[in-house]
Short mmCIF file of C-alpha atoms in Angstrom, two decimals:
data_model
loop_
_atom_site.label_atom_id
_atom_site.label_comp_id
_atom_site.label_asym_id
_atom_site.label_seq_id
_atom_site.Cartn_x
_atom_site.Cartn_y
_atom_site.Cartn_z
CA MET A 13 10.46 -10.97 1.24
CA HIS A 14 7.64 -10.49 -0.35
CA ALA A 15 5.43 -7.43 -0.49
CA PHE A 16 2.14 -7.46 -1.93
CA ILE A 17 0.49 -4.30 -3.29
CA ASP A 18 -2.46 -2.79 -3.70
CA GLU A 19 -3.97 0.56 -4.03
CA SER A 20 -7.53 2.53 -2.31
CA GLY A 21 -9.18 5.29 -4.17
CA GLN A 22 -8.83 7.03 -7.64
CA ARG A 23 -5.90 7.94 -9.50
CA ALA A 24 -7.41 10.26 -11.73
CA ARG A 25 -7.83 14.15 -10.71
CA SER A 26 -11.51 14.70 -11.72
CA ALA A 27 -14.31 16.31 -9.93
CA LYS A 28 -15.81 12.80 -9.33
CA SER A 29 -12.39 10.83 -8.04
CA SER A 30 -11.55 10.38 -4.40
CA ALA A 31 -9.31 13.60 -3.03
CA HIS A 32 -6.45 10.53 -2.90
CA PHE A 33 -4.48 7.94 -3.79
CA VAL A 34 -3.59 5.15 -1.72
CA MET A 35 -0.67 2.52 -2.73
CA THR A 36 0.15 0.08 0.03
CA ALA A 37 2.40 -3.05 0.62
CA VAL A 38 2.04 -5.53 3.07
CA VAL A 39 5.48 -7.35 3.50
CA VAL A 40 6.48 -10.64 4.89
CA ARG A 41 9.24 -12.46 5.37
CA ASP A 42 10.26 -15.74 4.01
CA GLU A 43 9.79 -17.45 6.94
CA ASP A 44 6.68 -16.04 7.64
CA LEU A 45 4.79 -16.64 4.88
CA PRO A 46 2.18 -19.75 6.21
CA GLU A 47 0.65 -16.79 8.44
CA VAL A 48 -1.31 -15.39 5.82
CA PRO A 49 -2.96 -18.19 5.05
CA ALA A 50 -3.45 -18.70 8.71
CA MET A 51 -4.58 -14.96 9.30
CA LEU A 52 -6.95 -14.93 6.79
CA ALA A 53 -9.35 -18.10 7.47
CA LYS A 54 -9.27 -17.03 11.05
CA LEU A 55 -10.77 -13.87 9.84
CA ARG A 56 -12.96 -15.61 7.53
CA VAL A 57 -14.82 -17.73 10.41
CA ASP A 58 -14.53 -14.33 12.61
CA LEU A 59 -16.71 -12.44 9.80
CA ASN A 60 -18.89 -15.14 9.43
CA ARG A 61 -17.40 -16.13 5.99
CA GLN A 62 -17.27 -19.85 4.09
CA PRO A 63 -13.64 -20.97 4.12
CA GLY A 64 -11.56 -19.46 0.99
CA ASN A 65 -14.02 -16.97 0.69
CA PRO A 66 -11.55 -13.82 -0.79
CA LEU A 67 -11.50 -10.97 1.65
CA ALA A 68 -11.97 -7.61 0.16
CA TRP A 69 -12.55 -4.22 2.54
CA LYS A 70 -15.17 -3.48 -0.02
CA ASN A 71 -17.50 -6.28 1.34
CA ILE A 72 -16.96 -5.61 4.77
CA ARG A 73 -19.63 -3.66 5.86
CA PRO A 74 -19.83 -2.89 9.34
CA HIS A 75 -17.84 -0.54 11.12
CA SER A 76 -16.47 -3.45 13.97
CA GLN A 77 -15.66 -5.31 11.50
CA ARG A 78 -13.28 -3.41 10.05
CA LEU A 79 -12.43 -2.45 12.98
CA HIS A 80 -11.73 -5.73 14.10
CA VAL A 81 -9.88 -6.05 10.77
CA SER A 82 -7.95 -3.49 11.45
CA GLN A 83 -6.89 -5.05 14.65
CA THR A 84 -5.93 -7.96 13.49
CA LEU A 85 -3.53 -6.22 11.00
CA GLY A 86 -1.54 -4.32 13.47
CA ALA A 87 -1.53 -7.38 16.19
CA ALA A 88 0.33 -9.18 13.43
CA ASP A 89 4.44 -8.54 14.86
CA TRP A 90 5.32 -10.65 11.70
CA LEU A 91 4.27 -7.96 8.67
CA THR A 92 5.26 -4.67 8.17
CA VAL A 93 3.01 -2.54 6.07
CA SER A 94 4.43 1.08 3.72
CA SER A 95 1.64 3.33 2.08
CA VAL A 96 2.21 6.15 -0.21
CA VAL A 97 -0.91 8.88 -0.31
CA VAL A 98 -0.82 11.22 -2.89
CA CYS A 99 -2.69 14.09 -1.61
CA LYS A 100 -4.63 15.57 -5.33
CA PRO A 101 -5.87 18.56 -3.46
CA HIS A 102 -2.48 19.80 -2.18
CA LEU A 103 -0.36 18.88 -6.10
CA THR A 104 0.82 21.76 -7.88
CA GLY A 105 1.62 21.69 -11.28
CA ASP A 106 -0.34 19.49 -14.52
CA PRO A 107 -1.73 16.73 -13.82
CA LEU A 108 -0.20 13.60 -14.77
CA ASP A 109 -2.14 10.45 -16.60
CA ASP A 110 -3.62 7.61 -14.52
CA ASP A 111 -0.99 5.19 -16.02
CA ARG A 112 1.75 8.12 -14.87
CA THR A 113 0.22 8.82 -11.65
CA TYR A 114 -0.04 5.20 -10.93
CA LEU A 115 3.32 4.37 -11.55
CA TYR A 116 5.06 7.65 -9.85
CA THR A 117 3.45 6.38 -6.41
CA LEU A 118 4.62 2.88 -7.52
CA ARG A 119 8.51 4.93 -7.81
CA TYR A 120 8.06 6.39 -3.86
CA LEU A 121 6.44 2.73 -2.94
CA LEU A 122 9.66 0.83 -4.56
CA GLU A 123 12.50 3.01 -2.34
CA ARG A 124 10.69 2.28 0.78
CA LEU A 125 10.51 -1.15 0.36
CA SER A 126 14.43 -1.37 -0.94
CA TRP A 127 15.45 0.09 2.02
CA LEU A 128 13.36 -1.68 4.38
CA ALA A 129 14.97 -4.68 2.67
CA LYS A 130 18.69 -3.62 2.50
CA GLY A 131 17.86 -2.94 6.38
CA ASN A 132 16.62 -6.74 7.04
CA GLY A 133 20.15 -7.90 4.54
CA ARG A 134 16.85 -9.08 2.47
CA VAL A 135 16.63 -9.21 -1.25
CA LEU A 136 12.93 -8.46 -1.94
CA ASN A 137 10.23 -9.05 -4.76
CA TYR A 138 7.27 -7.78 -5.05
CA THR A 139 3.81 -8.67 -6.58
CA MET A 140 1.04 -6.06 -7.62
CA ALA A 141 -2.88 -6.35 -7.50
CA HIS A 142 -3.66 -6.31 -11.48
CA ILE A 143 -5.74 -3.31 -12.45
CA VAL A 144 -7.51 -2.92 -15.75
CA ARG A 145 -5.50 -1.73 -18.76
CA PHE A 146 -2.49 -1.65 -17.42
CA LYS A 147 0.10 -4.26 -18.97
CA ILE A 148 3.37 -5.66 -17.50
CA ALA A 149 5.25 -5.03 -20.34
CA LYS A 150 4.52 -0.86 -19.11
CA LEU A 151 5.71 -1.90 -16.07
CA ARG A 152 8.90 -3.20 -17.29
CA ALA A 153 9.69 -0.83 -19.35
CA TYR A 154 9.11 1.98 -16.33
CA GLU A 155 11.37 -0.44 -13.55
CA ALA A 156 13.96 0.18 -17.11
CA LYS A 157 13.55 3.97 -16.97
CA LEU A 158 14.57 4.34 -13.36
CA ARG A 159 16.99 2.29 -13.51
CA ALA A 160 18.67 4.09 -16.09
CA GLU A 161 17.57 7.48 -14.23
CA PRO A 162 20.74 8.41 -12.03
CA ARG A 163 18.28 10.36 -8.89
CA CYS A 164 16.39 7.42 -8.24
CA SER A 165 16.84 6.68 -4.87
CA ILE A 166 15.53 2.77 -5.39
CA GLU A 167 18.21 0.80 -3.68
CA TRP A 168 17.98 -1.56 -7.19
CA PRO A 169 20.35 -4.49 -5.72
CA TRP A 170 17.43 -5.53 -2.78
CA LEU A 171 14.93 -5.77 -5.35
CA ASP A 172 14.48 -8.92 -7.45
CA PRO A 173 16.42 -8.61 -10.61
CA ARG A 174 13.52 -10.14 -12.58
CA GLY A 175 11.55 -7.41 -11.65
CA GLY A 176 7.81 -6.90 -9.84
CA GLN A 177 4.76 -9.03 -10.97
CA MET A 178 1.06 -8.89 -11.02
CA ASP A 179 -1.58 -11.55 -10.03
CA GLN A 180 -5.65 -11.31 -9.11
CA PRO A 181 -6.39 -11.94 -4.76
CA SER A 182 -8.48 -14.45 -6.01
CA ARG A 183 -5.43 -16.48 -6.97
CA LEU A 184 -3.19 -14.49 -4.54
CA GLU A 185 -4.51 -15.10 -1.54
CA GLU A 186 -1.63 -12.72 -0.08
CA LEU A 187 -2.98 -9.44 -2.30
CA GLN A 188 -6.24 -9.85 0.28
CA LEU A 189 -4.17 -8.37 3.01
CA ALA A 190 -2.99 -5.34 0.78
CA ASP A 191 -6.29 -4.97 -0.35
CA LEU A 192 -7.56 -4.62 3.50
CA ALA A 193 -4.00 -2.57 4.88
CA ALA A 194 -4.56 -0.24 2.05
CA SER A 195 -8.65 0.59 2.39
CA ALA A 196 -8.00 0.69 6.09
CA THR A 197 -5.33 3.99 5.38
CA GLY A 198 -7.58 5.16 2.78
CA ALA A 199 -10.53 5.26 4.75
CA ALA A 200 -8.43 7.40 7.08
CA PHE A 201 -7.90 10.05 4.36
CA ASN A 202 -10.96 9.80 1.45
CA ALA A 203 -14.22 10.83 2.91
CA ASP A 204 -17.33 9.12 3.05
CA ASP A 205 -20.23 9.73 1.14
CA PHE A 206 -21.29 12.44 4.27
CA GLY A 207 -18.23 13.38 4.46
CA ASN A 208 -16.37 12.25 6.91
CA THR A 209 -13.26 9.90 7.31
CA GLU A 210 -12.23 7.07 9.64
CA THR A 211 -8.44 7.33 11.22
CA ARG A 212 -9.79 4.38 13.97
CA TYR A 213 -8.89 1.77 11.31
CA LEU A 214 -5.12 3.37 10.63
CA ARG A 215 -4.71 3.83 14.31
CA GLN A 216 -4.85 -0.17 14.81
CA VAL A 217 -2.69 -0.96 11.65
CA ALA A 218 -0.20 1.61 12.75
CA PRO A 219 2.09 -0.84 14.86
CA ARG A 220 3.06 -2.06 11.51
CA LEU A 221 3.90 0.69 9.65
CA TYR A 222 7.59 1.03 8.67
CA ARG A 223 9.60 2.95 11.15
CA ARG A 224 13.51 3.54 11.01
CA ASN A 225 15.13 5.04 13.82
CA GLY A 226 11.61 6.38 14.55
CA ASN A 227 10.86 8.13 11.56
CA LEU A 228 7.26 7.34 10.02
CA LEU A 229 6.59 10.00 7.33
CA SER A 230 9.55 9.22 5.35
CA TYR A 231 8.94 5.49 5.24
CA GLY A 232 5.93 3.76 6.32
CA LEU A 233 3.30 6.76 5.82
CA LYS A 234 4.93 8.76 3.14
CA LEU A 235 2.50 11.71 1.91
CA HIS A 236 3.10 13.46 -1.13
CA PRO A 237 3.61 16.09 -1.67
CA SER A 238 5.68 16.75 1.67
CA ASP A 239 5.83 19.68 3.16
CA GLN A 240 3.99 21.81 5.22
CA THR A 241 1.18 22.07 3.73
CA THR A 242 -0.14 18.40 3.94
CA LYS A 243 1.78 18.32 7.99
CA ALA A 244 -0.71 21.06 8.53
CA ALA A 245 -3.66 19.37 6.50
CA TYR A 246 -3.42 16.14 8.08
CA PRO A 247 -2.12 17.25 11.76
CA TRP A 248 -3.46 13.74 13.52
CA VAL A 249 -0.70 12.00 11.26
CA ALA A 250 1.70 13.23 13.88
CA ALA A 251 0.18 11.19 16.99
CA LEU A 252 0.76 7.71 14.79
#
């Protein structure tokens, strides 16, 4: 299995940063990888884009087009989506720096990806959209730290022992799917310039969210912190 990871919102906790940081993985089985370029090619036609033009949510402005993208993701039964949403207004304690926030969020996501892989009886590799000032050496050091952590819930035998990779959506177009899924999720949590959030995109993607025994919040949409406060703050999540 292959997981492609991107994020939405800012990692920082400042007055100018987004209130939520979202990290999303789209997971595709090896035999379904040919579906990805086919889907993206069809979306480019639907959105009147040139062949091969990278699709990025920020460049898809009309609501109708964003809704169509979300519906297309939700209809792809070969695709699984898992997200971790850091709800910064509800965090307590001293804020982490940007890199530590990113890595801690990744830990939660890798837990869920390893559980998904184990449930499917397949080893999963993961590729992250490269972010500014974050080097692969830092990822390797963090993976090693997690492997040595006895309380870590990652099922390591089900993740590629080579560790995660980094690439650009313009080179690895599967990462474009991760951008679209992360941004559709982010729109449900981060307000626009007028203070409005839009949950319809995530509602369309919801059929693809990772669930286990009907449980969504522990698997396909992890809110952090995960407590009664966040459940009360986002009551609409229960309907997904």
